[in-house]
Coordinates of C-alpha atoms and ligand atoms in Angstrom, one line a residue:
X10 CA -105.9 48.3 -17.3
X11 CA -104.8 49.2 -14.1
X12 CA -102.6 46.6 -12.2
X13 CA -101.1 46.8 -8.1
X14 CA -98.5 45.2 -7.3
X15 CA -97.8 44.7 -3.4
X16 CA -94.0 43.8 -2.6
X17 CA -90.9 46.5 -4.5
X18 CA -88.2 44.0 -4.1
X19 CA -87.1 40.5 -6.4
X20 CA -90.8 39.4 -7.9
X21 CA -92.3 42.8 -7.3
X22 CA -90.1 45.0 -9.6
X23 CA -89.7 42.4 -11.7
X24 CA -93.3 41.8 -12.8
X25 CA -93.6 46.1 -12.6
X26 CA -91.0 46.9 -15.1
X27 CA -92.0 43.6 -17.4
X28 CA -95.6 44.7 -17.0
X29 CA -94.7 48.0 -18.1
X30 CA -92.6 46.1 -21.0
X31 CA -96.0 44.0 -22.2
X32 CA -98.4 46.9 -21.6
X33 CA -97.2 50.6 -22.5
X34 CA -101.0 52.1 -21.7
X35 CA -101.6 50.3 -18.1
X36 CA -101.7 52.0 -15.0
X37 CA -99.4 50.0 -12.7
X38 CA -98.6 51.0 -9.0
X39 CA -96.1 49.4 -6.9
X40 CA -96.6 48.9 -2.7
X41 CA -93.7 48.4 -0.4
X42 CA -94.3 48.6 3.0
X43 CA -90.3 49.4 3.4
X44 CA -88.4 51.9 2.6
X45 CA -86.5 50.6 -0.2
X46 CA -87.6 49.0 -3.3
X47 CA -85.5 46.5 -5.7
X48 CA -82.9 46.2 -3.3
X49 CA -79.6 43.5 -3.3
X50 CA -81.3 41.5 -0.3
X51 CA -78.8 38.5 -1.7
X52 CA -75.6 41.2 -0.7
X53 CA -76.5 42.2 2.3
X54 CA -74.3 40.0 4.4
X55 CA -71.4 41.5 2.8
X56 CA -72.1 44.9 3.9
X57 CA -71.8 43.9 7.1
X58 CA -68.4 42.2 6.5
X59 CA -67.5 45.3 4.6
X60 CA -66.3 43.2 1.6
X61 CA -69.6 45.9 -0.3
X62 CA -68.7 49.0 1.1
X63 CA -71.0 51.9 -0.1
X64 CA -74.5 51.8 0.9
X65 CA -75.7 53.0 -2.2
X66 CA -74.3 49.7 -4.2
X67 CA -77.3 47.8 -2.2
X68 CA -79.7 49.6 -4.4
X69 CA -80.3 48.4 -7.8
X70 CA -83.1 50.4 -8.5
X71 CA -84.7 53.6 -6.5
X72 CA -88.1 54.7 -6.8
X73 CA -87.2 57.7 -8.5
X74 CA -85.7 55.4 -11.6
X75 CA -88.8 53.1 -11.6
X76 CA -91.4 56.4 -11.7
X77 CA -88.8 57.9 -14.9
X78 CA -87.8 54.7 -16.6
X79 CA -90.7 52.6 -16.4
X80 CA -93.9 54.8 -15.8
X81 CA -94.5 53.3 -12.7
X82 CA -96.1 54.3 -9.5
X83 CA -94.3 53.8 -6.9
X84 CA -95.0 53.9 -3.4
X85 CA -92.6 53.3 -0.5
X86 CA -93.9 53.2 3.1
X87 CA -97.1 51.9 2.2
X88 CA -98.3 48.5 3.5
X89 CA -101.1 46.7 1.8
X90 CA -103.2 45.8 4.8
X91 CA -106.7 44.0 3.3
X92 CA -107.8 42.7 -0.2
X93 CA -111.4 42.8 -0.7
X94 CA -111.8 40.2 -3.9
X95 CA -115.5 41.6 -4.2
X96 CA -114.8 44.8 -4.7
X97 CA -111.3 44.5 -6.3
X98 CA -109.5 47.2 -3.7
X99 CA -107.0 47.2 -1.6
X100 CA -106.7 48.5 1.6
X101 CA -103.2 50.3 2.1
X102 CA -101.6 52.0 5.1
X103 CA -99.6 54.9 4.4
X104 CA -96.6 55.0 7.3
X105 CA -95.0 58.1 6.2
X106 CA -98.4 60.1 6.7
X107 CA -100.1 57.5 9.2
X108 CA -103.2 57.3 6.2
X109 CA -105.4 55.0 5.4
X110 CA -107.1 54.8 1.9
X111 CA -108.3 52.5 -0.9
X112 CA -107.0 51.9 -4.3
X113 CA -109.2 49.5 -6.9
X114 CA -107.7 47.0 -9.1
X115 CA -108.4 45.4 -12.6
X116 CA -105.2 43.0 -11.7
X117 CA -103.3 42.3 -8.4
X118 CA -99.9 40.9 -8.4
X119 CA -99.1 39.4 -4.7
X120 CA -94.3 39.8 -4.3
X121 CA -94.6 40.3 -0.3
X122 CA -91.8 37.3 0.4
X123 CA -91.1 35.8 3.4
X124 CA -90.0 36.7 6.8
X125 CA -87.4 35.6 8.6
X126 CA -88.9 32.9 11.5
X127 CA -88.1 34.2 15.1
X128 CA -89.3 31.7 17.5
X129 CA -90.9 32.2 20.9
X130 CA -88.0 31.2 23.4
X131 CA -87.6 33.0 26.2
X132 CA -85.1 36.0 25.9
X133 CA -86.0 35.8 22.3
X134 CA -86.4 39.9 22.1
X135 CA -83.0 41.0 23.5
X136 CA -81.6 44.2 21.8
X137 CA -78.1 41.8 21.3
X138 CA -81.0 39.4 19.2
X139 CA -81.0 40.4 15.1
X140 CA -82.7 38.6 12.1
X141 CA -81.5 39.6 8.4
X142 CA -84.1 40.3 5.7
X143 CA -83.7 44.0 4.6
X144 CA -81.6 46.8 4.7
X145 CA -82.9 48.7 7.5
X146 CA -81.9 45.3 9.7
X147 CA -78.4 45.4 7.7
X148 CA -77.8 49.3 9.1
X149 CA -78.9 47.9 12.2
X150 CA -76.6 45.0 12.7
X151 CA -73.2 46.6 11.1
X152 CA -74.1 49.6 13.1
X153 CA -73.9 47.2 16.1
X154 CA -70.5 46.0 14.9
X155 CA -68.9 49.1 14.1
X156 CA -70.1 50.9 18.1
X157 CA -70.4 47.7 20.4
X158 CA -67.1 46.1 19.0
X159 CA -68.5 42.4 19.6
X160 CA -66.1 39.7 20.4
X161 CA -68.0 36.5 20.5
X162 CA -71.3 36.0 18.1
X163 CA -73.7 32.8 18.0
X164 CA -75.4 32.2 14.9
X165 CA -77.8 30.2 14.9
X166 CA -79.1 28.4 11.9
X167 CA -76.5 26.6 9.4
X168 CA -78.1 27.6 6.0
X169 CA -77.2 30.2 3.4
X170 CA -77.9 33.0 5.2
X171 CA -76.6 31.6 8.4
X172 CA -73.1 30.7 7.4
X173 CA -72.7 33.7 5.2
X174 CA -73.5 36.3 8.4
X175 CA -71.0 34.0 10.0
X176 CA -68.2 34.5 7.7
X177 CA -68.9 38.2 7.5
X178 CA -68.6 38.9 10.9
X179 CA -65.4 36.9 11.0
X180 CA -63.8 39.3 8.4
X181 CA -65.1 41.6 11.0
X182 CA -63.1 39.8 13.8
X183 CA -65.7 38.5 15.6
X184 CA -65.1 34.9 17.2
X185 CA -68.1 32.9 15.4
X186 CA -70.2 29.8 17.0
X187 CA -72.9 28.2 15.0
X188 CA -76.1 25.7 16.4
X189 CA -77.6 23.5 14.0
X190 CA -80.6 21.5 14.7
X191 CA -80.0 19.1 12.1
X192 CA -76.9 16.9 12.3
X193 CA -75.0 18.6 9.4
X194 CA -74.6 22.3 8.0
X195 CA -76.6 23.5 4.8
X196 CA -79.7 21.7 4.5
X197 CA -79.7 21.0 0.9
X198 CA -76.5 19.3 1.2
X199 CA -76.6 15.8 2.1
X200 CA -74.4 14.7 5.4
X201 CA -71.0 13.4 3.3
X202 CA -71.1 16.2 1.5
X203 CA -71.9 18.4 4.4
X204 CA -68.5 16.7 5.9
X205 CA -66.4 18.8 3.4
X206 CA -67.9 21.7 5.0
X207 CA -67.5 20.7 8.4
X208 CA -64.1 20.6 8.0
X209 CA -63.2 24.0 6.2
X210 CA -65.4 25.4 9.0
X211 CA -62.8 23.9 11.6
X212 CA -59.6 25.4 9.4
X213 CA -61.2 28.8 9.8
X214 CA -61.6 27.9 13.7
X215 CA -65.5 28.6 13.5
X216 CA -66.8 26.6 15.9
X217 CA -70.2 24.9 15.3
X218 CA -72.4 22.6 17.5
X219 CA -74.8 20.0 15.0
X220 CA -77.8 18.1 16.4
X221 CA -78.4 20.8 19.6
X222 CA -81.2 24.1 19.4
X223 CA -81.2 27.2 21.5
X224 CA -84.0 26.7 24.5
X225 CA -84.0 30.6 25.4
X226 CA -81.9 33.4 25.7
X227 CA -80.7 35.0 29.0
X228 CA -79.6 39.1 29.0
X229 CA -77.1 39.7 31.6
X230 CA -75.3 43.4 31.5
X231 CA -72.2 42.4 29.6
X232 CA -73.7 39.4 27.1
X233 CA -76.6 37.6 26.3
X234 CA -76.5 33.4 28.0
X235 CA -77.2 31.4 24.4
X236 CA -79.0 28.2 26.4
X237 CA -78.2 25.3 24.3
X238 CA -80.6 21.5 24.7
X239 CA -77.5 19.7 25.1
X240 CA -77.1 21.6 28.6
X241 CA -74.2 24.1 26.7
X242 CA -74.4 28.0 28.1
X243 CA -72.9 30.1 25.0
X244 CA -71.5 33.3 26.1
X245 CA -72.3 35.8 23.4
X246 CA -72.5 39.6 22.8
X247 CA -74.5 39.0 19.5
X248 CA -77.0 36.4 18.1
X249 CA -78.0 36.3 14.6
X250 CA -80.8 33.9 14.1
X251 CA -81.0 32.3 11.0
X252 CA -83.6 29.5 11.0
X253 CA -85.0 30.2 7.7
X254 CA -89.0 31.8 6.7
X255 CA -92.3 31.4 6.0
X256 CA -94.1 32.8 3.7
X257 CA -95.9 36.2 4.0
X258 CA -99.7 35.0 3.2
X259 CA -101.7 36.6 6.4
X260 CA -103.0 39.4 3.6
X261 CA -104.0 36.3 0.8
X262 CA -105.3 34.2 3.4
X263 CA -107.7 36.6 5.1
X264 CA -109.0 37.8 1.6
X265 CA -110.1 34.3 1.4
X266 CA -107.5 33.0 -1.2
X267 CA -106.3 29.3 -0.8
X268 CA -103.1 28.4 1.0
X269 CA -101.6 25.5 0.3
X270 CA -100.5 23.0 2.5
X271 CA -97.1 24.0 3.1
X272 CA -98.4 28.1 4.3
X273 CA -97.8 29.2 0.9
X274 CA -100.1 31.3 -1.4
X275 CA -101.5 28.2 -3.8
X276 CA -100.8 29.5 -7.3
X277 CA -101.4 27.0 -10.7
X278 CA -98.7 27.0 -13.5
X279 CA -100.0 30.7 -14.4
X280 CA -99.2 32.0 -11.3
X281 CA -102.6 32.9 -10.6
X282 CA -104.1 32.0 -7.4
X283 CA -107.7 30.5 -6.4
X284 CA -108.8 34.0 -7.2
X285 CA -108.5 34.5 -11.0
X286 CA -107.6 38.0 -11.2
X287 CA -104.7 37.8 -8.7
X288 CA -101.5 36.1 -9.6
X289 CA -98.9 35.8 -6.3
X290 CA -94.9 35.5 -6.6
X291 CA -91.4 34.6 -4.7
X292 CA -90.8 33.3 -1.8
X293 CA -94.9 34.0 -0.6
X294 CA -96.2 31.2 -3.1
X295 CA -95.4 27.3 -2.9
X296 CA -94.3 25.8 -5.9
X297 CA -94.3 22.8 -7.4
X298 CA -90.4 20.6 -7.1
X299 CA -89.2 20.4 -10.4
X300 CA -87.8 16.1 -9.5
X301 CA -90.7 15.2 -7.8
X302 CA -93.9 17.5 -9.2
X303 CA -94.4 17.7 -5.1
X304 CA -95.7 21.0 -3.7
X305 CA -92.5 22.4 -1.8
X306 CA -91.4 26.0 -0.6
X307 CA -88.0 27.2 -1.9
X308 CA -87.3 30.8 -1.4
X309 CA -84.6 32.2 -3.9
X310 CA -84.4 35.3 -6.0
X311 CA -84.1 33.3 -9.5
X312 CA -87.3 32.2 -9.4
X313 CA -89.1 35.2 -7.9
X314 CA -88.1 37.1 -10.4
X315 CA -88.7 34.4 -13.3
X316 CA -92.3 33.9 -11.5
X317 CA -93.0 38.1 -11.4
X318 CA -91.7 38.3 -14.9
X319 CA -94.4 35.2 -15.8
X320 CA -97.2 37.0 -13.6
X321 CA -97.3 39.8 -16.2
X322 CA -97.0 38.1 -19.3
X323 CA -100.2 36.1 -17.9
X324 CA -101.8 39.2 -17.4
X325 CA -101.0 40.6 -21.1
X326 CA -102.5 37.3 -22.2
X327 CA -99.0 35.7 -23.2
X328 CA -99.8 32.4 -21.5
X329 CA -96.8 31.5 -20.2
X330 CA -95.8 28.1 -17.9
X331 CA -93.7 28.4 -14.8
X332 CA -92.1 25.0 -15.1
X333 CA -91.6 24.4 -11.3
X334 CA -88.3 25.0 -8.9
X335 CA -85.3 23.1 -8.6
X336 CA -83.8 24.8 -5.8
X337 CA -80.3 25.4 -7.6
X338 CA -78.2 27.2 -5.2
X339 CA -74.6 28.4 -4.1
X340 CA -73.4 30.0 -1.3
X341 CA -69.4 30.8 -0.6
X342 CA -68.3 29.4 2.8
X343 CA -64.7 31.1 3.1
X344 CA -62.0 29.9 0.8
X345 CA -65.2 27.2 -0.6
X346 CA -67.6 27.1 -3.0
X347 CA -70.6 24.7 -2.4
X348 CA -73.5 24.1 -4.8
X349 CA -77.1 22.2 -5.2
X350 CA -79.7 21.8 -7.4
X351 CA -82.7 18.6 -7.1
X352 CA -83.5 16.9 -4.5
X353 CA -81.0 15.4 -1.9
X354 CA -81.2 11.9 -0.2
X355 CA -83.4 12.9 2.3
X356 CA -86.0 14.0 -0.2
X357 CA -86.2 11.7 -2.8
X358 CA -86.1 9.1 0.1
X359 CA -88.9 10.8 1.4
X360 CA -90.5 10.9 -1.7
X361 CA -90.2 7.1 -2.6
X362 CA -88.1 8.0 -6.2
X363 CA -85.5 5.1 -6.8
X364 CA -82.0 6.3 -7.4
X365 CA -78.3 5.5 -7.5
X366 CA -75.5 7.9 -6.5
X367 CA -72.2 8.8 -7.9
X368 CA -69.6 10.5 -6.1
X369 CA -66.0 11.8 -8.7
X370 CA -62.9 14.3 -7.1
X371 CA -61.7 15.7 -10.6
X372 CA -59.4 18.7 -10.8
X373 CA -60.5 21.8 -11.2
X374 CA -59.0 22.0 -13.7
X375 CA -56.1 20.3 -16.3
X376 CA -53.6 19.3 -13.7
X377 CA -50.4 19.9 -15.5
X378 CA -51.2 23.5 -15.1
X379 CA -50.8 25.4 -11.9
X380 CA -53.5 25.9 -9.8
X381 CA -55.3 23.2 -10.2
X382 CA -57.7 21.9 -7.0
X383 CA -60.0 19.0 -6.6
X384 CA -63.9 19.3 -6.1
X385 CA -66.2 16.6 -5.3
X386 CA -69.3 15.9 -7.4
X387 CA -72.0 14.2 -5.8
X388 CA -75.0 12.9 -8.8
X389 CA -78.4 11.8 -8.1
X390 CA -79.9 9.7 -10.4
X391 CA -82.9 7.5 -11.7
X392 CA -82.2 4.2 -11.2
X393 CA -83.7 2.9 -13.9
X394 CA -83.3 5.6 -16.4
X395 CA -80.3 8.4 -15.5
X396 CA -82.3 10.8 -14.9
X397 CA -80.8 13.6 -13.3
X398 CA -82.1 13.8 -10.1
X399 CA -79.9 16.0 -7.6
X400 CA -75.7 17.4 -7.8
X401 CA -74.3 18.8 -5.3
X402 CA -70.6 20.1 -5.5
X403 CA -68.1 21.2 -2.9
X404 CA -65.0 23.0 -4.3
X405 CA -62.7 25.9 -4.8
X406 CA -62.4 27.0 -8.2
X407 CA -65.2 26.3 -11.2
X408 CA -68.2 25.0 -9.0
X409 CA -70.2 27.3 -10.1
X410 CA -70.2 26.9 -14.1
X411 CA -70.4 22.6 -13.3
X412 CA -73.4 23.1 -11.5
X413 CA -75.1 25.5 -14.0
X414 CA -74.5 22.8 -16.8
X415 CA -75.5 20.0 -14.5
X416 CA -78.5 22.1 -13.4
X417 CA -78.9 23.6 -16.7
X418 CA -79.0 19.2 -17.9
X419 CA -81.7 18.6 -15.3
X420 CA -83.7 20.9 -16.3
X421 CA -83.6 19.8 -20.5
X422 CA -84.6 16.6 -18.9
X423 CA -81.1 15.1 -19.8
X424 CA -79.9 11.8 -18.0
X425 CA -76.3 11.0 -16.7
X426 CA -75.6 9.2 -19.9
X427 CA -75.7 12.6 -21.8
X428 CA -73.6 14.1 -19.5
X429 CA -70.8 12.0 -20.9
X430 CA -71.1 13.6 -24.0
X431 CA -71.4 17.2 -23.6
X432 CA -68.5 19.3 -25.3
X433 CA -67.5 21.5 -22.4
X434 CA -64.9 24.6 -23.3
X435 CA -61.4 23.4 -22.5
X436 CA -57.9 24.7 -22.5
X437 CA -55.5 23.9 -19.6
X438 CA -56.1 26.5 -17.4
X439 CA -60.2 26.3 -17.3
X440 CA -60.9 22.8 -17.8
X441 CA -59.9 19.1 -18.8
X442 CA -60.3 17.6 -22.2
X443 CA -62.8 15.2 -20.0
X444 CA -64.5 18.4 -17.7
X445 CA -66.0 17.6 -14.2
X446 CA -69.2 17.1 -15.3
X447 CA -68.0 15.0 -18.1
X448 CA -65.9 12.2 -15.5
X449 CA -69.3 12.6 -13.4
X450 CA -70.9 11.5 -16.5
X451 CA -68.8 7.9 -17.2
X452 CA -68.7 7.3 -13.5
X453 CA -72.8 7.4 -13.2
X454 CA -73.3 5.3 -16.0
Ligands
FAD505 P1 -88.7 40.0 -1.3 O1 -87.6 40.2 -2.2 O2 -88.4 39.7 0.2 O3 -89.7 41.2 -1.3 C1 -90.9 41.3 -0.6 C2 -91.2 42.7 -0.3 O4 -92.6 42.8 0.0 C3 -90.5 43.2 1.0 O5 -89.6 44.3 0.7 C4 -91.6 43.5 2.0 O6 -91.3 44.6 2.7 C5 -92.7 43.8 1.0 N1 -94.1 43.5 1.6 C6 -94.4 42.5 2.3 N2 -95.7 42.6 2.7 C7 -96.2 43.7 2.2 C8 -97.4 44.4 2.2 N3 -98.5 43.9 2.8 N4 -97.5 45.6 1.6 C9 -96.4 46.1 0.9 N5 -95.2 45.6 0.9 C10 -95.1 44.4 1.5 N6 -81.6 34.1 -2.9 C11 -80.7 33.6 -3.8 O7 -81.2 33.0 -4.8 N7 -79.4 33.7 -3.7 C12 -78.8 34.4 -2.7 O8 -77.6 34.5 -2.6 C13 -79.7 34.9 -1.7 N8 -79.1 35.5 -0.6 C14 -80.0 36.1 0.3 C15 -79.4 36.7 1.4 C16 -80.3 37.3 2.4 C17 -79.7 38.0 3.6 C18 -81.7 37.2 2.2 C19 -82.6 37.9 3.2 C20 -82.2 36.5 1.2 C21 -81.4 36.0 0.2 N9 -81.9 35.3 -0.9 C22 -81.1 34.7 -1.8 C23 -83.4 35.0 -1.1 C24 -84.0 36.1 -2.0 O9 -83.6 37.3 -1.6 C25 -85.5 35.9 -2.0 O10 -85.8 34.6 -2.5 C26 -86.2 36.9 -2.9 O11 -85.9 38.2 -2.6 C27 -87.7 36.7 -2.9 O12 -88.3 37.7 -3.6 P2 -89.8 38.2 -3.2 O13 -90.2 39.2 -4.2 O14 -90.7 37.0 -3.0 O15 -89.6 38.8 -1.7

């Protein structure tokens, strides 16, 4: 059998080295149009804050390692450019040597992601302008840093990737300003819990302005004019846009595969698409919302590389369900810790599902011993039957493992009145004898 995979990064390598796992005879070739292949695209805002400071820690896995460890061809440089379904090729364009050629498939595996959106405003392709997907625009931007010695940046775009640029150039000394369409920071987030944000923002003097967009960009020699809708003129000698992706699906869509409605690759439970011998991954493919069953795009690196892993069992006839996406996530905002999973307000409102909300401030843990810090839990819930439908925590210390039990809950299908009864670990310094998640628990129900 001989399998192509186009995309070396989260859903690519992960459905090469599983294929290879499944399959020890197949032929399997791996496509990325970049340079790099299976690289830490979640760490590289911390390169540029310096906080990861070799290069080489950025790469998980080289091509070199792939070819010896897993049998795999791979090929860097080289940009799938046309699927013909009849014939089962693929077109590919060889940058390095400016080639074009044709390689035939039994199976096609579809990892190419999603790019960052850049928008048509005017000004929009000023050299001070940079978007973050890869490591070539990483070099690019802490290479700006370290000559050009910024002073004042605008980010602009309050999600994950947004914020975390923005504290990584402030480690870098860089006075930080952030727009936000919306009326609050982190879209996931609801706006009281958003709040919390807010105000760390303001203790770290970052300023941000909510509810205004950037209507162009004007170059003059020293800065770039940051043009705000609210009639604001930002001064800035960098601009980091930060306004989320789409999916990559040109390639799917011109081979005549179906798109869903939301621009992603359409793909059933099997992540195959409409074309039964090609399965599509990551952040290319919509998926279904794990609360509401909807059809949704949510681009992390947990399920691209649960959905490439999938991909390949499929293809060795394993038969194996990806049981939808429920967008659990966690980002560090300075000294803060903030974390989702489910649907927010906004969604399930949207959505017409009933629920009740919950909001406890425990301590982070027992508060006879030192240390100990309040988070805020915020639980969605089915009205009618518990059902855990959202959490979103804002916090210091321990966020991370109460959202990956509530998270991990949700997902068993497990409602607020089983939360109450989980046995957590607990000694003084990690926990309460009644954990977080626990008090979050008796106060839903
Ligand atoms: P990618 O990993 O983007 O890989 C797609 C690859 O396909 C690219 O290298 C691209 O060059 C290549 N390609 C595209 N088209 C072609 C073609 N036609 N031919 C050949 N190659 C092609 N997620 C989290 O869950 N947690 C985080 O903390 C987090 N932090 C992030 C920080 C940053 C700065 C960025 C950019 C993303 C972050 N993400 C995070 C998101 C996560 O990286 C993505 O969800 C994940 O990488 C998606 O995997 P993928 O395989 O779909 O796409």
């Amino acid at each position: 059998m001989k399998v192509l995979i186009v995309g070396g990064v989260a859903g690519g390598a992960s459905a090469a080295a599983r294929m290879r796992r499944v399959n020890e005879d197949a032929e399997i070739i791996l496509f990325e149009k970049g340079e790099h292949i299976s690289f830490a695209n979640c760490g590289l805002p911390y390169y540029i804050g310096e906080v990861i400071k070799e290069k080489d820690k950025l790469l998980v896995q080289t091509p070199e390692k792939m070819k010896e460890r897993f049998r795999i061809d791979v090929r860097i440089n080289s940009e799938v450019t046309k699927i013909d379904t009849v014939n089962k090729r693929v077109e590919v364009l060889n940058h390095a040597e400016n080639k074009v050629y044709t390689e035939n498939y039994d199976k096609l595996i579809l990892s190419p992601g999603a790019e960052p959106i850049r928008p048509g405003l005017p000004g929009i392709d000023s050299k001070r302008i940079f978007t973050l997907r890869n490591i070539p625009d990483t070099f690019r931007i802490k290479d700006y840093v370290d000559r050009m010695n910024p002073k004042r940046a605008v980010v602009v775009g309050a999600g994950f990737i947004g914020l975390e640029v923005a504290e990584n150039l402030h480690l870098r000394g860089v006075k930080v300003t952030v727009v936000e369409l919306a009326d609050h920071v982190i879209g996931p987030l609801d706006y009281d819990m958003a709040a919390l944000v807010h105000q760390h923002l303001k203790t770290k003097h970052v300023e941000f302005y909510l509810k205004d967009a950037v209507e162009a960009f004007e170059d003059e020699d020293a800065w770039v004019n940051v043009k705000l809708s609210s009639g604001r003129n930002l001064k800035a000698d960098m601009v980091i846009m930060g306004i989320g992706v789409k999916p990559e699906s040109k390639i799917a869509k011109e081979a005549g595969i179906a798109i869903g409605k939301t621009g992603g690759i359409l793909v059933n439970e099997y992540m195959q698409t409409s074309n039964e011998d090609i399965y599509a991954v990551g952040d290319a493919v919509e998926i279904r919302d794990f609360v509401s069953g909807k059809e949704a795009l949510i681009p992390l690196a947990g399920p691209a590389n649960k959905q490439g892993r999938i991909a390949a069992n499929n293809i060795a006839g394993l038969n194996e369900k990806f049981g939808g996406t429920q967008g659990t996530s966690i980002v560090k905002v300075f000294d803060i810790t903030v974390a989702v999973t489910g649907n927010n307000e906004r969604i399930l409102k949207r959505n017409g599902i009933e629920y009740e909300k919950s909001y406890t401030h425990s301590a982070s843990h027992a508060g006879y011993y030192p240390g100990a810090i309040p988070m805020s839990i915020k639980l969605l819930f089915g009205k009618k039957d518990g059902r855990i439908l959202g959490a979103q925590i804002v916090g210091y210390e321990g966020v991370d493992k109460r959202m990956d039990v509530i998270s991990t809950a949700m997902r068993a299908n497990m409602t607020v009145y089983d939360l109450e009864t989980l046995e957590l670990s607990y000694a003084p310094p990690y926990s309460s004898a009644k954990d977080p998640v626990n008090i979050a628990g008796f106060t839903a129900s």
